[in-house]
């Protein structure tokens, strides 16, 4: 049920734009506020007057002839979801590269909510390597894709490229908005990736963490409406849409960024692989080769999660325990207790099929009174289960008040 939700409908220039009147009508039937943003070519297929006539609350066609000085910012503000239907190959390419040259593309860049796109084009254009590459880029940023479907295309061919039916698009929007209620108003700090401790200005000690688990966590929390600050060590990964992303290198930088936001937060998810040691005194410049052995002194680095656990109030703290060998669950439970956490996710890091670098993992979720094993699955679906468990913990805490 969408209810009093603000939905942005972006329309780009494809023949399927003629179905947009149905999308607007159906969204209005669900009591949504519908703000339409159209490209210039979209207006060749459907007119702003038609969309207003079927109930659109506003129709924006340009950045410059609107009542507002900054229509893209006003439209993006407080929206629960944006859908671009139809999404042409051209708009998909622009989104993938971040081009912002009209009202629709600038609105997308200003978004702070999930983005769903419904591609529609000729089969060869859809299958073109450039389009597929752009779709991959968008998926990696957490953009949701619906369709395209197989059927009769505008050019007369039968193939893949038809925009999904308006009712299917509405169902997908409903799914996205209903999940968003679950964590709206909650603020999460998520850490990801590995830290690097400098030895000199060239070398560092680091670890093999890819950041994938933390990024998946951020994505799944955003999908449920949470506000997320993602603080990450060096990684190639692209930050999901709608989060604040802060890039750090050292434990101290990570600690500073976490503490800066801690008071305002509702929960912290420490998925980062944080160094336990650092060099006592990093050398300025480059250490030159010496004849004999090189002795370096390592001193303990701050344990950020333990520090948060020691001063916790009503926040939920979730840690990850990277373990090898036997008794993984027991070792993780000791960390849960020592660091005063609500939940710890134990994962094995001595199995090449899972863990560091892999898209897959096998974990056990441990709380003070429960143990739940998640068999090998993608990091995204593990993140989904952890978020579900979090919601369960939150509700349980509320019930016991
Ligand atoms: N952690 C932290 N600060 C550190 C080390 C770890 O905040 N200096 C956090 C990690 O982000 C993780 C949890 O503590 O959520 C457990 O990390 P892990 O490396 O498994 O355990 P350690 O406490 O470092 O103990 P050990 O390395 O000896 O297993």
mmCIF file of N, CA and C in Angstrom, residues 86-165:
data_model
loop_
_atom_site.group_PDB
_atom_site.id
_atom_site.type_symbol
_atom_site.label_atom_id
_atom_site.label_comp_id
_atom_site.label_asym_id
_atom_site.label_seq_id
_atom_site.Cartn_x
_atom_site.Cartn_y
_atom_site.Cartn_z
ATOM 1 N N UNK A 86 9.258 4.965 -19.785
ATOM 2 C CA UNK A 86 10.285 4.016 -20.185
ATOM 3 C C UNK A 86 11.683 4.615 -19.995
ATOM 4 N N UNK A 87 12.670 3.720 -19.824
ATOM 5 C CA UNK A 87 14.066 4.159 -19.781
ATOM 6 C C UNK A 87 14.699 3.760 -21.111
ATOM 7 N N UNK A 88 15.072 4.740 -21.899
ATOM 8 C CA UNK A 88 15.672 4.456 -23.212
ATOM 9 C C UNK A 88 17.151 4.118 -23.047
ATOM 10 N N UNK A 89 17.771 3.625 -24.117
ATOM 11 C CA UNK A 89 19.213 3.332 -24.079
ATOM 12 C C UNK A 89 19.985 4.605 -23.769
ATOM 13 N N UNK A 90 19.505 5.725 -24.308
ATOM 14 C CA UNK A 90 20.184 6.999 -24.103
ATOM 15 C C UNK A 90 20.151 7.426 -22.632
ATOM 16 N N UNK A 91 18.984 7.312 -21.994
ATOM 17 C CA UNK A 91 18.892 7.758 -20.594
ATOM 18 C C UNK A 91 19.709 6.801 -19.706
ATOM 19 N N UNK A 92 19.706 5.515 -20.053
ATOM 20 C CA UNK A 92 20.476 4.533 -19.271
ATOM 21 C C UNK A 92 21.967 4.890 -19.346
ATOM 22 N N UNK A 93 22.434 5.259 -20.526
ATOM 23 C CA UNK A 93 23.851 5.627 -20.696
ATOM 24 C C UNK A 93 24.160 6.892 -19.902
ATOM 25 N N UNK A 94 23.234 7.834 -19.923
ATOM 26 C CA UNK A 94 23.469 9.076 -19.160
ATOM 27 C C UNK A 94 23.537 8.793 -17.660
ATOM 28 N N UNK A 95 22.632 7.944 -17.176
ATOM 29 C CA UNK A 95 22.620 7.627 -15.740
ATOM 30 C C UNK A 95 23.922 6.933 -15.348
ATOM 31 N N UNK A 96 24.393 6.040 -16.227
ATOM 32 C CA UNK A 96 25.602 5.274 -15.895
ATOM 33 C C UNK A 96 26.821 6.181 -15.803
ATOM 34 N N UNK A 97 26.824 7.262 -16.577
ATOM 35 C CA UNK A 97 28.001 8.147 -16.548
ATOM 36 C C UNK A 97 27.777 9.375 -15.675
ATOM 37 N N UNK A 98 26.574 9.535 -15.174
ATOM 38 C CA UNK A 98 26.317 10.675 -14.284
ATOM 39 C C UNK A 98 26.058 11.977 -15.030
ATOM 40 N N UNK A 99 25.723 11.893 -16.297
ATOM 41 C CA UNK A 99 25.426 13.118 -17.046
ATOM 42 C C UNK A 99 24.148 13.734 -16.489
ATOM 43 N N UNK A 100 24.178 15.065 -16.342
ATOM 44 C CA UNK A 100 23.008 15.766 -15.805
ATOM 45 C C UNK A 100 22.773 16.991 -16.675
ATOM 46 N N UNK A 101 22.046 16.795 -17.778
ATOM 47 C CA UNK A 101 21.882 17.914 -18.715
ATOM 48 C C UNK A 101 20.425 18.298 -18.951
ATOM 49 N N UNK A 102 19.530 17.782 -18.119
ATOM 50 C CA UNK A 102 18.131 18.220 -18.220
ATOM 51 C C UNK A 102 17.431 17.977 -16.878
ATOM 52 N N UNK A 103 16.142 18.254 -16.836
ATOM 53 C CA UNK A 103 15.425 18.153 -15.556
ATOM 54 C C UNK A 103 15.439 16.722 -15.019
ATOM 55 N N UNK A 104 15.283 15.736 -15.924
ATOM 56 C CA UNK A 104 15.212 14.348 -15.449
ATOM 57 C C UNK A 104 16.561 13.877 -14.888
ATOM 58 N N UNK A 105 17.620 14.086 -15.657
ATOM 59 C CA UNK A 105 18.924 13.553 -15.209
ATOM 60 C C UNK A 105 19.445 14.298 -13.977
ATOM 61 N N UNK A 106 19.179 15.594 -13.860
ATOM 62 C CA UNK A 106 19.633 16.304 -12.656
ATOM 63 C C UNK A 106 18.837 15.824 -11.440
ATOM 64 N N UNK A 107 17.560 15.532 -11.643
ATOM 65 C CA UNK A 107 16.746 15.025 -10.525
ATOM 66 C C UNK A 107 17.329 13.705 -10.029
ATOM 67 N N UNK A 108 17.731 12.840 -10.959
ATOM 68 C CA UNK A 108 18.295 11.540 -10.552
ATOM 69 C C UNK A 108 19.540 11.755 -9.685
ATOM 70 N N UNK A 109 20.379 12.698 -10.077
ATOM 71 C CA UNK A 109 21.599 12.902 -9.282
ATOM 72 C C UNK A 109 21.297 13.453 -7.891
ATOM 73 N N UNK A 110 20.162 14.130 -7.755
ATOM 74 C CA UNK A 110 19.832 14.725 -6.450
ATOM 75 C C UNK A 110 19.018 13.769 -5.567
ATOM 76 N N UNK A 111 18.766 12.553 -6.064
ATOM 77 C CA UNK A 111 17.885 11.611 -5.355
ATOM 78 C C UNK A 111 18.451 11.101 -4.043
ATOM 79 N N UNK A 112 17.545 10.767 -3.158
ATOM 80 C CA UNK A 112 17.941 10.165 -1.888
ATOM 81 C C UNK A 112 16.991 9.011 -1.587
ATOM 82 N N UNK A 113 16.610 8.300 -2.624
ATOM 83 C CA UNK A 113 15.639 7.207 -2.470
ATOM 84 C C UNK A 113 15.928 6.179 -3.565
ATOM 85 N N UNK A 114 15.309 4.994 -3.486
ATOM 86 C CA UNK A 114 15.578 3.993 -4.519
ATOM 87 C C UNK A 114 15.145 4.464 -5.905
ATOM 88 N N UNK A 115 15.871 3.993 -6.899
ATOM 89 C CA UNK A 115 15.547 4.321 -8.293
ATOM 90 C C UNK A 115 15.235 3.016 -9.024
ATOM 91 N N UNK A 116 14.076 2.995 -9.659
ATOM 92 C CA UNK A 116 13.662 1.825 -10.448
ATOM 93 C C UNK A 116 13.610 2.266 -11.901
ATOM 94 N N UNK A 117 14.175 1.456 -12.797
ATOM 95 C CA UNK A 117 14.047 1.837 -14.209
ATOM 96 C C UNK A 117 13.397 0.702 -14.992
ATOM 97 N N UNK A 118 12.587 1.085 -15.981
ATOM 98 C CA UNK A 118 11.891 0.104 -16.825
ATOM 99 C C UNK A 118 12.392 0.299 -18.261
ATOM 100 N N UNK A 119 13.481 -0.405 -18.629
ATOM 101 C CA UNK A 119 14.043 -0.203 -19.968
ATOM 102 C C UNK A 119 13.057 -0.569 -21.062
ATOM 103 N N UNK A 120 13.183 0.129 -22.177
ATOM 104 C CA UNK A 120 12.328 -0.147 -23.334
ATOM 105 C C UNK A 120 13.091 0.287 -24.580
ATOM 106 N N UNK A 121 13.344 -0.645 -25.477
ATOM 107 C CA UNK A 121 14.078 -0.313 -26.711
ATOM 108 C C UNK A 121 14.055 -1.505 -27.650
ATOM 109 N N UNK A 122 14.611 -1.322 -28.811
ATOM 110 C CA UNK A 122 14.745 -2.395 -29.780
ATOM 111 C C UNK A 122 15.708 -3.466 -29.223
ATOM 112 N N UNK A 123 15.491 -4.735 -29.620
ATOM 113 C CA UNK A 123 16.272 -5.845 -29.068
ATOM 114 C C UNK A 123 17.788 -5.663 -29.249
ATOM 115 N N UNK A 124 18.212 -5.220 -30.456
ATOM 116 C CA UNK A 124 19.657 -5.074 -30.699
ATOM 117 C C UNK A 124 20.240 -3.985 -29.807
ATOM 118 N N UNK A 125 19.457 -2.924 -29.605
ATOM 119 C CA UNK A 125 19.952 -1.846 -28.734
ATOM 120 C C UNK A 125 20.094 -2.352 -27.301
ATOM 121 N N UNK A 126 19.127 -3.166 -26.853
ATOM 122 C CA UNK A 126 19.184 -3.731 -25.494
ATOM 123 C C UNK A 126 20.393 -4.650 -25.344
ATOM 124 N N UNK A 127 20.623 -5.458 -26.391
ATOM 125 C CA UNK A 127 21.711 -6.432 -26.269
ATOM 126 C C UNK A 127 23.082 -5.844 -26.579
ATOM 127 N N UNK A 128 23.116 -4.629 -27.068
ATOM 128 C CA UNK A 128 24.407 -3.995 -27.371
ATOM 129 C C UNK A 128 25.300 -3.987 -26.115
ATOM 130 N N UNK A 129 26.582 -4.254 -26.328
ATOM 131 C CA UNK A 129 27.522 -4.348 -25.196
ATOM 132 C C UNK A 129 27.498 -3.070 -24.361
ATOM 133 N N UNK A 130 27.386 -1.938 -25.043
ATOM 134 C CA UNK A 130 27.413 -0.664 -24.307
ATOM 135 C C UNK A 130 26.215 -0.580 -23.353
ATOM 136 N N UNK A 131 25.031 -0.956 -23.852
ATOM 137 C CA UNK A 131 23.835 -0.891 -22.985
ATOM 138 C C UNK A 131 23.974 -1.871 -21.826
ATOM 139 N N UNK A 132 24.420 -3.099 -22.128
ATOM 140 C CA UNK A 132 24.544 -4.107 -21.067
ATOM 141 C C UNK A 132 25.558 -3.671 -20.012
ATOM 142 N N UNK A 133 26.646 -3.050 -20.476
ATOM 143 C CA UNK A 133 27.673 -2.567 -19.537
ATOM 144 C C UNK A 133 27.051 -1.481 -18.633
ATOM 145 N N UNK A 134 26.288 -0.580 -19.263
ATOM 146 C CA UNK A 134 25.650 0.490 -18.477
ATOM 147 C C UNK A 134 24.662 -0.075 -17.455
ATOM 148 N N UNK A 135 23.938 -1.117 -17.854
ATOM 149 C CA UNK A 135 22.989 -1.746 -16.924
ATOM 150 C C UNK A 135 23.744 -2.349 -15.741
ATOM 151 N N UNK A 136 24.877 -2.999 -16.026
ATOM 152 C CA UNK A 136 25.679 -3.576 -14.941
ATOM 153 C C UNK A 136 26.119 -2.491 -13.970
ATOM 154 N N UNK A 137 26.567 -1.362 -14.534
ATOM 155 C CA UNK A 137 27.014 -0.249 -13.675
ATOM 156 C C UNK A 137 25.860 0.205 -12.779
ATOM 157 N N UNK A 138 24.687 0.364 -13.369
ATOM 158 C CA UNK A 138 23.541 0.830 -12.577
ATOM 159 C C UNK A 138 23.166 -0.184 -11.502
ATOM 160 N N UNK A 139 23.194 -1.482 -11.868
ATOM 161 C CA UNK A 139 22.867 -2.522 -10.869
ATOM 162 C C UNK A 139 23.847 -2.454 -9.716
ATOM 163 N N UNK A 140 25.144 -2.258 -10.045
ATOM 164 C CA UNK A 140 26.148 -2.252 -8.973
ATOM 165 C C UNK A 140 25.933 -1.072 -8.033
ATOM 166 N N UNK A 141 25.231 -0.046 -8.495
ATOM 167 C CA UNK A 141 24.932 1.094 -7.616
ATOM 168 C C UNK A 141 23.615 0.916 -6.886
ATOM 169 N N UNK A 142 22.964 -0.219 -7.101
ATOM 170 C CA UNK A 142 21.721 -0.478 -6.369
ATOM 171 C C UNK A 142 20.481 -0.035 -7.115
ATOM 172 N N UNK A 143 20.623 0.383 -8.382
ATOM 173 C CA UNK A 143 19.429 0.754 -9.153
ATOM 174 C C UNK A 143 18.645 -0.525 -9.452
ATOM 175 N N UNK A 144 17.332 -0.476 -9.287
ATOM 176 C CA UNK A 144 16.489 -1.652 -9.559
ATOM 177 C C UNK A 144 16.046 -1.612 -11.006
ATOM 178 N N UNK A 145 16.025 -2.777 -11.628
ATOM 179 C CA UNK A 145 15.641 -2.833 -13.038
ATOM 180 C C UNK A 145 14.411 -3.742 -13.157
ATOM 181 N N UNK A 146 13.390 -3.297 -13.890
ATOM 182 C CA UNK A 146 12.258 -4.179 -14.173
ATOM 183 C C UNK A 146 12.170 -4.332 -15.689
ATOM 184 N N UNK A 147 12.116 -5.596 -16.146
ATOM 185 C CA UNK A 147 12.080 -5.863 -17.583
ATOM 186 C C UNK A 147 13.453 -5.649 -18.194
ATOM 187 N N UNK A 148 13.542 -5.490 -19.521
ATOM 188 C CA UNK A 148 12.431 -5.462 -20.459
ATOM 189 C C UNK A 148 11.874 -6.856 -20.724
ATOM 190 N N UNK A 149 10.662 -6.874 -21.293
ATOM 191 C CA UNK A 149 9.984 -8.143 -21.542
ATOM 192 C C UNK A 149 10.141 -8.554 -23.005
ATOM 193 N N UNK A 150 9.838 -9.834 -23.240
ATOM 194 C CA UNK A 150 9.858 -10.341 -24.616
ATOM 195 C C UNK A 150 8.472 -10.122 -25.219
ATOM 196 N N UNK A 151 8.415 -9.707 -26.473
ATOM 197 C CA UNK A 151 7.108 -9.510 -27.116
ATOM 198 C C UNK A 151 7.275 -8.759 -28.410
ATOM 199 N N UNK A 152 6.167 -8.229 -28.922
ATOM 200 C CA UNK A 152 6.196 -7.482 -30.171
ATOM 201 C C UNK A 152 6.760 -6.088 -29.896
ATOM 202 N N UNK A 153 7.777 -5.710 -30.660
ATOM 203 C CA UNK A 153 8.409 -4.407 -30.445
ATOM 204 C C UNK A 153 7.853 -3.391 -31.438
ATOM 205 N N UNK A 154 8.123 -2.101 -31.163
ATOM 206 C CA UNK A 154 7.578 -1.032 -32.005
ATOM 207 C C UNK A 154 8.022 -1.188 -33.461
ATOM 208 N N UNK A 155 9.230 -1.756 -33.670
ATOM 209 C CA UNK A 155 9.754 -1.891 -35.031
ATOM 210 C C UNK A 155 9.100 -3.064 -35.771
ATOM 211 N N UNK A 156 8.240 -3.824 -35.073
ATOM 212 C CA UNK A 156 7.565 -4.949 -35.708
ATOM 213 C C UNK A 156 8.228 -6.286 -35.383
ATOM 214 N N UNK A 157 9.485 -6.243 -34.912
ATOM 215 C CA UNK A 157 10.170 -7.495 -34.555
ATOM 216 C C UNK A 157 9.561 -8.083 -33.290
ATOM 217 N N UNK A 158 9.767 -9.408 -33.128
ATOM 218 C CA UNK A 158 9.423 -10.036 -31.848
ATOM 219 C C UNK A 158 10.761 -10.248 -31.150
ATOM 220 N N UNK A 159 10.864 -9.812 -29.938
ATOM 221 C CA UNK A 159 12.136 -9.993 -29.229
ATOM 222 C C UNK A 159 12.070 -9.362 -27.860
ATOM 223 N N UNK A 160 13.258 -9.247 -27.227
ATOM 224 C CA UNK A 160 13.295 -8.651 -25.891
ATOM 225 C C UNK A 160 13.465 -7.136 -26.033
ATOM 226 N N UNK A 161 12.716 -6.373 -25.272
ATOM 227 C CA UNK A 161 12.838 -4.926 -25.381
ATOM 228 C C UNK A 161 11.579 -4.174 -24.980
ATOM 229 N N UNK A 162 10.456 -4.903 -24.825
ATOM 230 C CA UNK A 162 9.200 -4.223 -24.441
ATOM 231 C C UNK A 162 9.260 -3.745 -22.991
ATOM 232 N N UNK A 163 8.735 -2.572 -22.755
ATOM 233 C CA UNK A 163 8.654 -2.108 -21.367
ATOM 234 C C UNK A 163 7.691 -3.016 -20.589
ATOM 235 N N UNK A 164 7.981 -3.258 -19.325
ATOM 236 C CA UNK A 164 7.069 -4.056 -18.496
ATOM 237 C C UNK A 164 5.707 -3.366 -18.427
ATOM 238 N N UNK A 165 4.684 -4.154 -18.177
ATOM 239 C CA UNK A 165 3.326 -3.597 -18.135
ATOM 240 C C UNK A 165 3.179 -2.655 -16.933
#
